[in-house]
Each structure stands twice: as C-alpha cells, then as structure tokens.
Tab-separated table of C-alpha atoms in Angstrom:
chain	number	residue	atom	x	y	z
P	24	UNK	CA	76.198	54.166	-16.611
P	25	UNK	CA	79.517	54.671	-18.223
P	26	UNK	CA	79.323	53.956	-21.925
P	27	UNK	CA	82.842	54.687	-23.048
P	28	UNK	CA	83.740	52.481	-25.962
P	29	UNK	CA	86.138	49.582	-25.862
P	30	UNK	CA	88.980	51.619	-27.073
P	31	UNK	CA	89.062	53.502	-23.798
P	32	UNK	CA	90.126	50.241	-22.129
P	33	UNK	CA	93.917	50.038	-21.994
P	34	UNK	CA	95.320	47.074	-23.918
P	35	UNK	CA	98.237	44.737	-23.463
P	36	UNK	CA	100.144	46.758	-26.035
P	37	UNK	CA	99.525	50.017	-24.212
P	38	UNK	CA	102.130	51.216	-21.769
P	39	UNK	CA	99.264	51.917	-19.304
P	40	UNK	CA	98.843	48.262	-18.417
P	41	UNK	CA	102.559	47.556	-18.024
P	42	UNK	CA	103.206	50.724	-16.076
P	43	UNK	CA	100.236	50.216	-13.757
P	44	UNK	CA	100.993	46.528	-13.229
P	45	UNK	CA	104.584	47.220	-12.258
P	46	UNK	CA	103.740	50.184	-10.015
P	47	UNK	CA	101.006	48.349	-8.149
P	48	UNK	CA	103.258	45.322	-7.801
P	49	UNK	CA	105.966	47.469	-6.165
P	50	UNK	CA	103.417	49.052	-3.810
P	51	UNK	CA	102.093	45.611	-2.857
P	52	UNK	CA	105.588	44.275	-2.240
P	53	UNK	CA	106.823	47.255	-0.198
P	54	UNK	CA	103.693	47.381	1.935
P	55	UNK	CA	103.057	43.620	2.071
P	56	UNK	CA	99.609	43.991	0.523
P	57	UNK	CA	97.628	41.368	-1.343
P	58	UNK	CA	97.868	41.675	-5.086
P	59	UNK	CA	95.197	40.021	-7.189
P	60	UNK	CA	95.201	39.323	-10.915
P	61	UNK	CA	92.144	38.009	-12.734
P	62	UNK	CA	92.181	36.817	-16.307
P	63	UNK	CA	88.774	36.935	-17.959
P	64	UNK	CA	88.409	34.932	-21.145
P	65	UNK	CA	85.358	35.026	-23.424
P	66	UNK	CA	84.301	31.430	-24.070
P	67	UNK	CA	83.998	30.195	-27.656
P	68	UNK	CA	84.817	33.676	-28.956
P	69	UNK	CA	85.992	32.506	-32.365
P	70	UNK	CA	82.848	30.402	-32.809
P	71	UNK	CA	80.685	33.398	-31.803
P	72	UNK	CA	82.433	35.522	-34.412
P	73	UNK	CA	82.084	32.835	-37.068
P	74	UNK	CA	78.478	32.103	-36.268
P	75	UNK	CA	77.083	35.585	-35.660
P	76	UNK	CA	79.596	37.849	-37.418
P	77	UNK	CA	82.083	40.451	-36.245
P	78	UNK	CA	79.496	42.921	-35.009
P	79	UNK	CA	78.338	40.289	-32.542
P	80	UNK	CA	81.978	39.640	-31.644
P	81	UNK	CA	82.417	43.328	-30.862
P	82	UNK	CA	79.167	43.262	-28.870
P	83	UNK	CA	80.599	40.340	-26.826
P	84	UNK	CA	83.743	42.245	-25.988
P	85	UNK	CA	81.765	45.388	-25.170
P	86	UNK	CA	79.353	43.451	-22.933
P	87	UNK	CA	82.183	41.800	-20.997
P	88	UNK	CA	83.975	45.145	-20.610
P	89	UNK	CA	80.822	46.676	-19.144
P	90	UNK	CA	80.275	43.733	-16.801
P	91	UNK	CA	83.850	44.087	-15.544
P	92	UNK	CA	83.301	47.797	-14.962
P	93	UNK	CA	80.082	47.212	-13.069
P	94	UNK	CA	81.346	44.249	-10.986
P	95	UNK	CA	84.765	45.719	-10.168
P	96	UNK	CA	84.492	49.487	-10.673
P	97	UNK	CA	87.386	50.322	-8.338
P	98	UNK	CA	89.890	47.960	-9.926
P	99	UNK	CA	92.185	48.427	-12.905
P	100	UNK	CA	91.073	46.521	-16.002
P	101	UNK	CA	92.602	46.194	-19.451
P	102	UNK	CA	91.885	44.277	-22.613
P	103	UNK	CA	94.586	41.644	-22.927
P	104	UNK	CA	93.906	40.204	-26.341
P	105	UNK	CA	91.046	39.648	-28.745
P	106	UNK	CA	88.970	37.792	-26.184
P	107	UNK	CA	90.797	38.301	-22.882
P	108	UNK	CA	90.808	40.919	-20.182
P	109	UNK	CA	93.012	41.313	-17.138
P	110	UNK	CA	91.888	42.913	-13.871
P	111	UNK	CA	94.358	43.910	-11.163
P	112	UNK	CA	93.306	44.363	-7.536
P	113	UNK	CA	95.317	45.783	-4.672
P	114	UNK	CA	94.832	45.139	-0.973
P	115	UNK	CA	91.679	43.076	-1.398
P	116	UNK	CA	91.321	39.583	0.017
P	117	UNK	CA	91.117	36.322	-1.875
P	118	UNK	CA	87.456	36.225	-0.962
P	119	UNK	CA	86.863	39.518	-2.789
P	120	UNK	CA	88.726	38.266	-5.845
P	121	UNK	CA	86.764	34.991	-5.896
P	122	UNK	CA	83.410	36.713	-5.336
P	123	UNK	CA	84.066	39.269	-8.057
P	124	UNK	CA	85.011	36.487	-10.440
P	125	UNK	CA	81.778	34.647	-9.676
P	126	UNK	CA	79.708	37.834	-9.904
P	127	UNK	CA	81.292	38.527	-13.266
P	128	UNK	CA	80.525	35.042	-14.619
P	129	UNK	CA	76.857	35.520	-13.621
P	130	UNK	CA	76.615	39.089	-14.906
P	131	UNK	CA	77.936	38.046	-18.312
P	132	UNK	CA	75.548	35.073	-18.486
P	133	UNK	CA	72.620	37.403	-17.790
P	134	UNK	CA	73.582	39.905	-20.475
P	135	UNK	CA	71.712	39.842	-23.775
P	136	UNK	CA	74.113	40.674	-26.587
P	137	UNK	CA	71.996	42.132	-29.318
P	138	UNK	CA	68.330	42.138	-30.175
P	139	UNK	CA	68.852	38.858	-32.017
P	140	UNK	CA	71.142	37.263	-29.454
P	141	UNK	CA	69.564	37.002	-26.007
P	142	UNK	CA	71.034	36.360	-22.580
P	143	UNK	CA	72.637	32.999	-21.861
P	144	UNK	CA	74.698	32.834	-25.051
P	145	UNK	CA	77.754	34.669	-23.832
P	146	UNK	CA	79.950	33.253	-21.074
P	147	UNK	CA	83.383	33.840	-19.611
P	148	UNK	CA	85.911	31.799	-17.684
P	149	UNK	CA	87.927	33.537	-14.983
P	150	UNK	CA	91.334	32.526	-13.655
P	151	UNK	CA	92.781	34.334	-10.650
P	152	UNK	CA	95.920	34.590	-8.561
P	153	UNK	CA	96.060	36.436	-5.253
P	154	UNK	CA	99.037	36.729	-2.883
P	155	UNK	CA	101.438	39.110	-1.220
P	156	UNK	CA	104.395	39.461	-3.594
P	157	UNK	CA	107.867	38.622	-2.328
P	158	UNK	CA	111.268	39.677	-3.585
P	159	UNK	CA	111.428	36.605	-5.787
P	160	UNK	CA	108.238	37.484	-7.675
P	161	UNK	CA	107.630	39.662	-10.688
P	162	UNK	CA	104.231	40.939	-11.778
P	163	UNK	CA	104.410	38.470	-14.679
P	164	UNK	CA	104.509	35.576	-12.183
P	165	UNK	CA	101.053	36.691	-11.050
P	166	UNK	CA	99.892	37.109	-14.631
P	167	UNK	CA	101.042	33.639	-15.614
P	168	UNK	CA	99.631	32.064	-12.434
P	169	UNK	CA	96.219	33.608	-13.199
P	170	UNK	CA	96.495	32.544	-16.830
P	171	UNK	CA	97.397	28.974	-15.815
P	172	UNK	CA	94.396	28.832	-13.473
P	173	UNK	CA	92.233	29.973	-16.362
P	174	UNK	CA	93.655	27.284	-18.628
P	175	UNK	CA	93.087	24.603	-15.972
P	176	UNK	CA	89.479	25.788	-15.474
P	177	UNK	CA	88.792	25.512	-19.187
P	178	UNK	CA	90.345	22.060	-19.386
P	179	UNK	CA	88.670	20.603	-16.304
P	180	UNK	CA	85.171	21.970	-16.149
P	181	UNK	CA	84.588	23.293	-19.580
P	182	UNK	CA	83.494	26.878	-19.494
P	183	UNK	CA	81.903	29.635	-17.452
P	184	UNK	CA	83.629	29.078	-14.135
P	185	UNK	CA	85.890	30.793	-11.674
C-alpha cells in the first residue's frame, strides 16, 4: 500500500487543485466528456476531535484519505478543508461515480481508527455531480453542485450516505 502522509494530498489552498480542476474541466468541455466531482465529508468530525482528541482526528482524516486512494486510485483527490475532500473524475459515467461513492462510504465504515477506536465509528457523507460541461459552466459550478448534494444528503438522511 501507499502510506504517504496526509500532507502529500493537495489542498484547497494549493495551486495543484485549482490548476488540475481547471485543466480537466477544459479537456472535458472540448472533448464533450463527463466530468465528475465528489465531495467527501467526515461526519461529526468536530465531535470526534472533542471526544477522542486531535490524534484521533488526524487518524480520521488519514483513514478517509487512504480509503479514497484505494477506492478511486486513478482519480485526482485533494483535501478541501479540515474534514472535507474533493475527488475529480474524467470520462467516467455517473454509475462509476455513484458506485465509488458507495464503496467509499462502506470502506470508511469498515475501517478501525486506532487500537482504542474500532470500525463503525467513522463515517462519511458523499455528494456528487456528474455531467458534460457546457460553455456556460465553470468548474466551480460542478464543485458547488456536488457540495449542495452533500448538504442535502446530510439534511435529509442524516449521515453516511451517497
């Protein structure tokens, strides 16, 4: 397995994410390819940190990062905030995006965090947007659509869903 630390994940502040997102968006638009954006949000992250401490919080983030890498190894992923990740897919169907989201939710659920914190404690909610971009779109339209889906998921069904 690949055990690079978290800091090897690009972040929202890094130019890597912005540059990649814009490049892949242009490619998708020019070639009429499906562009997918998944937002992955760690559920109850603040409560986890408060209850188990920051080392457990870091373990959460690390565990989710590794699950993303193992479920979607070919796709670009970046940390988007304290408890959020974004994954960008190119030329993959909606089915792929949905299945990866579901696989990710399960993988995270099955991951024990630390010796003290077993599997079943950690969960994520995934919001996704997938479409062929048109001239009217910007990459941020996809980002906000995925983020809105995530927000709706959290509101409607609680947590741990795609």
